[in-house]
Amino acid sequence: MPLLQISEPGQTPNPHERRIAAGIDLGTTHSLVAAVRNGIAECLPDEQGRVLLPSAVRYTPEGRTQVGHSALEYQATDAVQTFVSIKRFMGRAESDIQQPAQISYERKHQPGTLAFHTRAGVKTPVEISAEILATLRYRAEDTFNSDLWGAVITVPAYFDDAQRQATKDAAKLAGIEVLRLINEPTAAALAYGLDNASEGLYVVYDLGGGTFDVSILKLTKGVFEVIATGGDAALGGDDIDAAIAAWAIEPRTITSLSPHDQRSVLMAARAAKESLSSHDTVLYRAELDDHALDRTLSHHQLEVLAQPLINRTLVALQTVLADAQVIPSQVLGVVMVGGSTRMPTVRRAVAEFMGHEPLTNLNPDEVVALGAAIQANQLAGNIADGGILLLDVIPLSLGLETMGGIVERVIERNSTIPIAKAQEFTTYQDGQTAMAIHVVQGERDLVADCRSLARFELRGIPPMVAGAARIRVTFEVDADGLLHVSALETNSGVAATIDVKPSYGLADEDIARMLQEGFSHARKDADARVLAEARVEADRMLLATQTALQADGDLLTPEQRQHIESLLTELRQAYESTDSKIIDLAVEKVAYGTEAFAAERMNRSIQRALSGRAIDTL
């Protein structure tokens, strides 16, 4: 009797052809690994049956490394060597550490990448995160008794290039092949969309331990398209814990406490917050070095402390709705993601803002990892029909610095990725043989108000008159949200490229600030841009006229030359004005006053070109 070979619908019937791929949620507070087993995405447990791995790493006096629950036990008694919430340091520099609750570790003072002194030597956040990722990798390999082929790792939608690159670097150190980085809200929507959602618009409200993201996604015939995204990369449950701790120790500050006491008051704050999800009042108790701190915390008091932080999330939600040109009534559902959304006050605030109750039927701690696992299974080729298509977006605009410190945007924010766009630029001076290219990110019109991503040079441009060179600059953003920039001088074929791997040096709050400033300073930025452009044109006119006087000034009478010189002096004076109209007027006067001189120069050039040539050669 012949045997039938059974397999899950859409999956290969040959087990040896199946690749082991996982979804990893590298979280601020907890991390998870999930995979598709028997056609269903599920989070993988450890030997004790726990799916949540605390994002904690401890370096022991014996030279061992503890990860997860075993490390978390020492977060108060060995605070300097037990690292928690390390995700907040990913892609950061030492100068970015500004929050008092984040200074209990012994930092290595150096420019660039942040690093800490540990018993195992100097360690960066990338190396510490790699320990967490490696533990999740081993868990997946033990579950399947096979090597991990690759993983999809989730990141906050507001992670910038430095933070995304740091995440990929950590995965590489952990021996993980990154199939793709996807935004956490997108992963959550993917998990909900397959099991619970109808086609239409959805909001994903993701309030985790260290970051807040909000995205609007459209689900249509198996395609998840991110319409708009926003959030705050420096806001999460840790900040609510810090607010509770500050209330408990008032009038003292967290910075005045020892590392042990800092960690103790924050641990007590988290425990009290979680307990208030099911109780009206709880006892806040922290064991300090010299005494025990006891205070009664009510649900009402928690709401008062958390409300300013919750309001910040609602402001970001309003901004994203405006970006997408969507009103709350058009949204079919709000997906709640992240452990902090378990707080009743958070759920109530979102429900009141959106006008209907949010979706909470999936575990908010697990939903991101589940969505990542579904995407990983697809990218591994384990789904015959191709599965779901994800269309993500970039959170902030990308562009170049042009003359006058002005930003020329090449790729606008909320553009779907992967994406490639090109734009042509030219030289500013005669005979220019090189061009410095400055890549920036942000919504403001002036470079000084945006974030610098990278700089590189295009050399070997053939010397030509200003404006003759044609330099095509191409921006390519891959599916991970990482940027590649290339420049090509089209006449000569000279080219230069750079993979943007910026130094880890942007403060978290800068990202959240960029969009807000983009809106609030729109009028001011527009005026500043017009002024900068006017000064660039004035510079160009001054340089061109002075060059012409040096080359062909003998064509002018003394009176004519004096008149032009007086116009140039007037233009230099106007250049200092903050009124672009005054500068434009002075430029126009120089242009009008030099028309006759320009005609004389043209006649001389023609005569020189024709002199000594036979008529039959023309």
Short mmCIF file of C-alpha atoms in Angstrom, two decimals, residues 74-377:
data_model
loop_
_atom_site.label_atom_id
_atom_site.label_comp_id
_atom_site.label_asym_id
_atom_site.label_seq_id
_atom_site.Cartn_x
_atom_site.Cartn_y
_atom_site.Cartn_z
CA TYR A 74 21.97 40.69 40.26
CA GLN A 75 20.74 43.96 38.76
CA ALA A 76 20.68 45.60 42.20
CA THR A 77 23.47 43.78 44.05
CA ASP A 78 25.90 44.00 41.11
CA ALA A 79 24.46 46.98 39.26
CA VAL A 80 27.71 48.19 37.67
CA GLN A 81 28.31 44.84 35.95
CA THR A 82 24.69 43.93 35.14
CA PHE A 83 23.52 45.65 31.98
CA VAL A 84 19.79 46.17 31.39
CA SER A 85 17.93 48.25 28.77
CA ILE A 86 21.07 48.10 26.64
CA LYS A 87 18.95 48.68 23.53
CA ARG A 88 18.76 52.34 24.47
CA PHE A 89 22.51 52.60 23.94
CA MET A 90 22.58 50.96 20.51
CA GLY A 91 24.13 53.28 17.95
CA ARG A 92 24.87 55.96 20.54
CA ALA A 93 27.97 57.91 21.53
CA GLU A 94 29.12 58.77 25.04
CA SER A 95 27.95 62.36 24.65
CA ASP A 96 24.39 61.13 24.10
CA ILE A 97 23.89 59.79 27.62
CA GLN A 98 21.76 62.46 29.25
CA GLN A 99 19.22 60.59 31.37
CA PRO A 100 20.25 60.21 35.03
CA ALA A 101 18.95 56.64 35.28
CA GLN A 102 21.44 55.55 32.64
CA ILE A 103 24.72 56.43 34.33
CA SER A 104 25.26 53.58 36.80
CA TYR A 105 27.68 51.77 34.45
CA GLU A 106 31.37 52.63 34.29
CA ARG A 107 31.88 54.22 30.89
CA LYS A 108 35.09 54.19 28.90
CA HIS A 109 35.72 57.78 27.90
CA GLN A 110 36.41 57.81 24.18
CA PRO A 111 35.10 59.59 21.10
CA GLY A 112 32.60 57.81 18.90
CA THR A 113 31.06 54.53 19.96
CA LEU A 114 29.87 54.23 23.54
CA ALA A 115 31.71 51.59 25.60
CA PHE A 116 31.75 50.30 29.18
CA HIS A 117 34.39 48.84 31.48
CA THR A 118 33.40 45.31 32.49
CA ARG A 119 35.10 42.40 34.22
CA ALA A 120 35.50 40.87 30.76
CA GLY A 121 37.17 43.98 29.36
CA VAL A 122 35.79 46.96 27.50
CA LYS A 123 32.41 46.13 25.93
CA THR A 124 30.20 48.12 23.55
CA PRO A 125 26.39 47.95 23.44
CA VAL A 126 26.78 45.99 20.20
CA GLU A 127 28.84 43.31 21.96
CA ILE A 128 26.46 43.16 24.93
CA SER A 129 23.44 42.87 22.64
CA ALA A 130 25.24 40.11 20.76
CA GLU A 131 25.20 38.05 23.96
CA ILE A 132 21.40 38.31 24.08
CA LEU A 133 21.05 37.46 20.39
CA ALA A 134 23.39 34.48 20.71
CA THR A 135 21.28 33.11 23.58
CA LEU A 136 18.16 33.35 21.40
CA ARG A 137 20.00 31.71 18.52
CA TYR A 138 21.01 28.75 20.72
CA ARG A 139 17.41 28.44 21.92
CA ALA A 140 16.15 28.19 18.33
CA GLU A 141 18.85 25.68 17.33
CA ASP A 142 18.14 23.53 20.38
CA THR A 143 14.43 23.57 19.58
CA PHE A 144 14.91 22.35 16.01
CA ASN A 145 18.12 20.40 16.65
CA SER A 146 19.54 22.14 13.59
CA ASP A 147 21.59 25.19 12.66
CA LEU A 148 19.73 28.47 12.23
CA TRP A 149 19.69 29.42 8.55
CA GLY A 150 18.79 33.05 9.15
CA ALA A 151 16.60 35.45 11.12
CA VAL A 152 14.40 38.48 10.68
CA ILE A 153 15.19 40.96 13.47
CA THR A 154 12.77 43.71 14.43
CA VAL A 155 13.75 47.29 15.21
CA PRO A 156 11.71 50.34 16.23
CA ALA A 157 10.41 52.23 13.21
CA TYR A 158 12.26 55.30 14.47
CA PHE A 159 15.66 53.61 14.65
CA ASP A 160 18.05 55.63 12.51
CA ASP A 161 20.82 54.29 10.28
CA ALA A 162 23.34 54.06 13.12
CA GLN A 163 20.97 52.09 15.33
CA ARG A 164 19.97 49.74 12.51
CA GLN A 165 23.57 49.14 11.56
CA ALA A 166 24.46 48.49 15.22
CA THR A 167 21.68 45.88 15.36
CA LYS A 168 23.04 44.12 12.26
CA ASP A 169 26.56 44.24 13.71
CA ALA A 170 25.33 42.64 16.94
CA ALA A 171 23.62 39.87 14.97
CA LYS A 172 26.81 39.23 13.00
CA LEU A 173 28.78 38.90 16.25
CA ALA A 174 26.17 36.42 17.46
CA GLY A 175 26.61 34.29 14.35
CA ILE A 176 23.20 35.14 12.93
CA GLU A 177 22.56 35.75 9.24
CA VAL A 178 20.15 38.68 9.08
CA LEU A 179 17.56 38.02 6.41
CA ARG A 180 15.99 41.41 6.94
CA LEU A 181 15.41 44.11 9.51
CA ILE A 182 11.73 45.03 9.75
CA ASN A 183 10.03 47.69 11.81
CA GLU A 184 8.32 46.46 14.95
CA PRO A 185 4.88 47.92 14.07
CA THR A 186 5.03 46.23 10.68
CA ALA A 187 5.83 42.88 12.28
CA ALA A 188 2.94 43.27 14.70
CA ALA A 189 0.51 44.13 11.90
CA LEU A 190 1.72 41.09 9.99
CA ALA A 191 0.85 38.81 12.91
CA TYR A 192 -2.57 40.40 13.39
CA GLY A 193 -3.30 40.60 9.68
CA LEU A 194 -2.96 36.91 9.04
CA ASP A 195 -5.19 35.79 11.89
CA ASN A 196 -7.58 38.54 12.83
CA ALA A 197 -7.76 41.47 10.44
CA SER A 198 -9.92 42.47 7.51
CA GLU A 199 -8.58 44.55 4.64
CA GLY A 200 -8.30 48.25 5.42
CA LEU A 201 -6.40 50.77 7.54
CA TYR A 202 -4.87 49.87 10.89
CA VAL A 203 -2.91 51.79 13.51
CA VAL A 204 -0.13 49.99 15.37
CA TYR A 205 0.54 51.61 18.74
CA ASP A 206 3.79 50.16 20.09
CA LEU A 207 4.85 51.31 23.55
CA GLY A 208 7.72 49.14 24.69
CA GLY A 209 10.26 49.39 27.43
CA GLY A 210 12.49 51.95 25.76
CA THR A 211 10.87 53.19 22.55
CA PHE A 212 7.49 54.27 21.19
CA ASP A 213 6.38 53.73 17.60
CA VAL A 214 3.11 54.39 15.85
CA SER A 215 2.39 53.40 12.26
CA ILE A 216 -0.57 53.43 9.91
CA LEU A 217 -0.70 50.41 7.63
CA LYS A 218 -3.00 49.43 4.81
CA LEU A 219 -3.75 45.78 4.20
CA THR A 220 -4.92 44.98 0.67
CA LYS A 221 -4.91 41.53 -0.93
CA GLY A 222 -1.93 40.22 0.98
CA VAL A 223 0.09 43.45 0.76
CA PHE A 224 0.99 45.35 3.93
CA GLU A 225 1.80 48.92 2.96
CA VAL A 226 3.03 51.36 5.59
CA ILE A 227 1.30 54.66 4.90
CA ALA A 228 3.03 56.74 7.58
CA THR A 229 5.14 56.19 10.65
CA GLY A 230 6.26 58.23 13.63
CA GLY A 231 7.02 57.99 17.31
CA ASP A 232 9.58 58.80 19.95
CA ALA A 233 12.84 56.86 20.20
CA ALA A 234 13.35 58.09 23.78
CA LEU A 235 10.04 57.12 25.34
CA GLY A 236 8.87 53.85 26.87
CA GLY A 237 8.01 51.96 30.00
CA ASP A 238 11.45 52.74 31.42
CA ASP A 239 10.47 56.41 31.52
CA ILE A 240 7.31 55.64 33.47
CA ASP A 241 9.45 53.63 35.90
CA ALA A 242 11.79 56.61 36.22
CA ALA A 243 8.86 58.94 36.91
CA ILE A 244 7.58 56.63 39.68
CA ALA A 245 11.08 56.34 41.17
CA ALA A 246 11.54 60.13 41.12
CA TRP A 247 8.21 60.51 42.94
CA ALA A 248 9.22 57.91 45.53
CA ILE A 249 12.59 59.49 46.44
CA GLU A 250 11.52 63.13 46.23
CA PRO A 251 13.08 65.59 47.01
CA ARG A 252 16.26 63.69 46.17
CA THR A 253 17.20 62.84 42.58
CA ILE A 254 18.22 59.53 41.05
CA THR A 255 21.68 60.90 40.26
CA SER A 256 22.31 61.43 43.97
CA LEU A 257 21.91 57.69 44.67
CA SER A 258 24.52 54.94 44.52
CA PRO A 259 24.37 52.51 41.55
CA HIS A 260 22.75 49.92 43.84
CA ASP A 261 20.11 52.38 45.03
CA GLN A 262 19.44 53.62 41.50
CA ARG A 263 18.68 50.12 40.34
CA SER A 264 16.65 49.34 43.49
CA VAL A 265 14.27 52.28 43.12
CA LEU A 266 13.73 51.51 39.44
CA MET A 267 13.10 47.81 40.14
CA ALA A 268 10.58 48.75 42.81
CA ALA A 269 8.92 51.21 40.43
CA ARG A 270 8.49 48.55 37.74
CA ALA A 271 7.08 46.05 40.22
CA ALA A 272 4.59 48.60 41.57
CA LYS A 273 3.53 49.65 38.06
CA GLU A 274 2.88 46.07 36.97
CA SER A 275 0.97 45.29 40.16
CA LEU A 276 -1.31 48.30 39.64
CA SER A 277 -2.64 46.72 36.45
CA SER A 278 -4.78 44.54 38.71
CA HIS A 279 -4.91 46.48 42.02
CA ASP A 280 -6.08 49.94 43.07
CA THR A 281 -3.17 50.57 45.47
CA VAL A 282 0.17 48.86 46.08
CA LEU A 283 3.11 49.20 48.43
CA TYR A 284 6.16 50.70 46.77
CA ARG A 285 9.17 49.22 48.59
CA ALA A 286 12.84 49.71 47.68
CA GLU A 287 15.76 48.31 49.70
CA LEU A 288 18.33 51.10 49.78
CA ASP A 289 21.87 50.96 51.17
CA ASP A 290 20.96 52.54 54.51
CA HIS A 291 17.20 51.98 54.85
CA ALA A 292 14.05 50.59 53.26
CA LEU A 293 11.89 53.06 51.35
CA ASP A 294 8.16 52.41 51.71
CA ARG A 295 5.41 54.43 50.04
CA THR A 296 1.83 53.73 49.02
CA LEU A 297 1.20 54.17 45.31
CA SER A 298 -2.37 54.43 44.06
CA HIS A 299 -3.68 53.87 40.58
CA HIS A 300 -4.69 57.54 40.45
CA GLN A 301 -1.16 58.64 41.38
CA LEU A 302 0.28 56.39 38.65
CA GLU A 303 -2.04 58.01 36.10
CA VAL A 304 -0.89 61.47 37.18
CA LEU A 305 2.78 60.46 36.82
CA ALA A 306 2.30 58.69 33.49
CA GLN A 307 -0.07 61.19 31.85
CA PRO A 308 2.61 63.57 30.45
CA LEU A 309 4.35 60.60 28.85
CA ILE A 310 1.10 59.16 27.47
CA ASN A 311 0.24 62.59 26.06
CA ARG A 312 3.53 62.53 24.14
CA THR A 313 2.42 59.29 22.47
CA LEU A 314 -0.93 60.84 21.53
CA VAL A 315 0.80 63.84 19.96
CA ALA A 316 2.87 61.46 17.82
CA LEU A 317 -0.30 59.52 16.92
CA GLN A 318 -2.02 62.74 15.82
CA THR A 319 0.97 63.67 13.67
CA VAL A 320 1.01 60.30 11.91
CA LEU A 321 -2.72 60.46 11.24
CA ALA A 322 -2.21 63.91 9.70
CA ASP A 323 0.68 62.62 7.57
CA ALA A 324 -1.52 59.84 6.22
CA GLN A 325 -4.48 62.22 5.80
CA VAL A 326 -6.59 59.85 7.85
CA ILE A 327 -9.15 60.56 10.58
CA PRO A 328 -9.72 58.13 13.47
CA SER A 329 -13.10 56.98 12.16
CA GLN A 330 -11.43 55.61 9.00
CA VAL A 331 -9.23 53.25 11.01
CA LEU A 332 -10.62 49.72 11.35
CA GLY A 333 -8.55 48.79 14.38
CA VAL A 334 -5.75 49.80 16.70
CA VAL A 335 -3.20 47.10 17.46
CA MET A 336 -1.61 47.43 20.89
CA VAL A 337 2.00 46.24 21.07
CA GLY A 338 4.57 46.27 23.87
CA GLY A 339 4.36 45.39 27.53
CA SER A 340 3.61 48.99 28.54
CA THR A 341 0.25 48.80 26.71
CA ARG A 342 -0.97 46.45 29.46
CA MET A 343 -1.47 49.56 31.62
CA PRO A 344 -5.22 50.31 31.79
CA THR A 345 -4.56 54.05 31.63
CA VAL A 346 -2.70 53.63 28.33
CA ARG A 347 -5.46 51.53 26.78
CA ARG A 348 -8.12 53.97 27.99
CA ALA A 349 -6.28 57.00 26.58
CA VAL A 350 -5.88 55.35 23.16
CA ALA A 351 -9.53 54.23 23.13
CA GLU A 352 -10.75 57.75 23.90
CA PHE A 353 -8.48 59.28 21.27
CA MET A 354 -9.42 56.82 18.48
CA GLY A 355 -13.09 56.47 19.40
CA HIS A 356 -13.11 52.67 19.77
CA GLU A 357 -11.50 49.98 21.86
CA PRO A 358 -8.06 48.77 20.71
CA LEU A 359 -7.26 45.20 19.70
CA THR A 360 -5.67 43.28 22.57
CA ASN A 361 -6.43 39.65 21.71
CA LEU A 362 -2.77 38.81 20.99
CA ASN A 363 -0.08 38.90 23.66
CA PRO A 364 1.50 42.38 23.33
CA ASP A 365 4.86 41.00 24.44
CA GLU A 366 4.91 38.28 21.77
CA VAL A 367 3.16 39.76 18.75
CA VAL A 368 6.28 41.42 17.26
CA ALA A 369 8.32 38.23 17.39
CA LEU A 370 5.44 36.25 15.87
CA GLY A 371 5.21 38.64 12.92
CA ALA A 372 8.96 38.49 12.40
CA ALA A 373 8.79 34.68 12.38
CA ILE A 374 6.13 34.73 9.67
CA GLN A 375 8.31 37.02 7.53
CA ALA A 376 11.41 34.89 8.20
CA ASN A 377 9.59 31.75 7.14
#
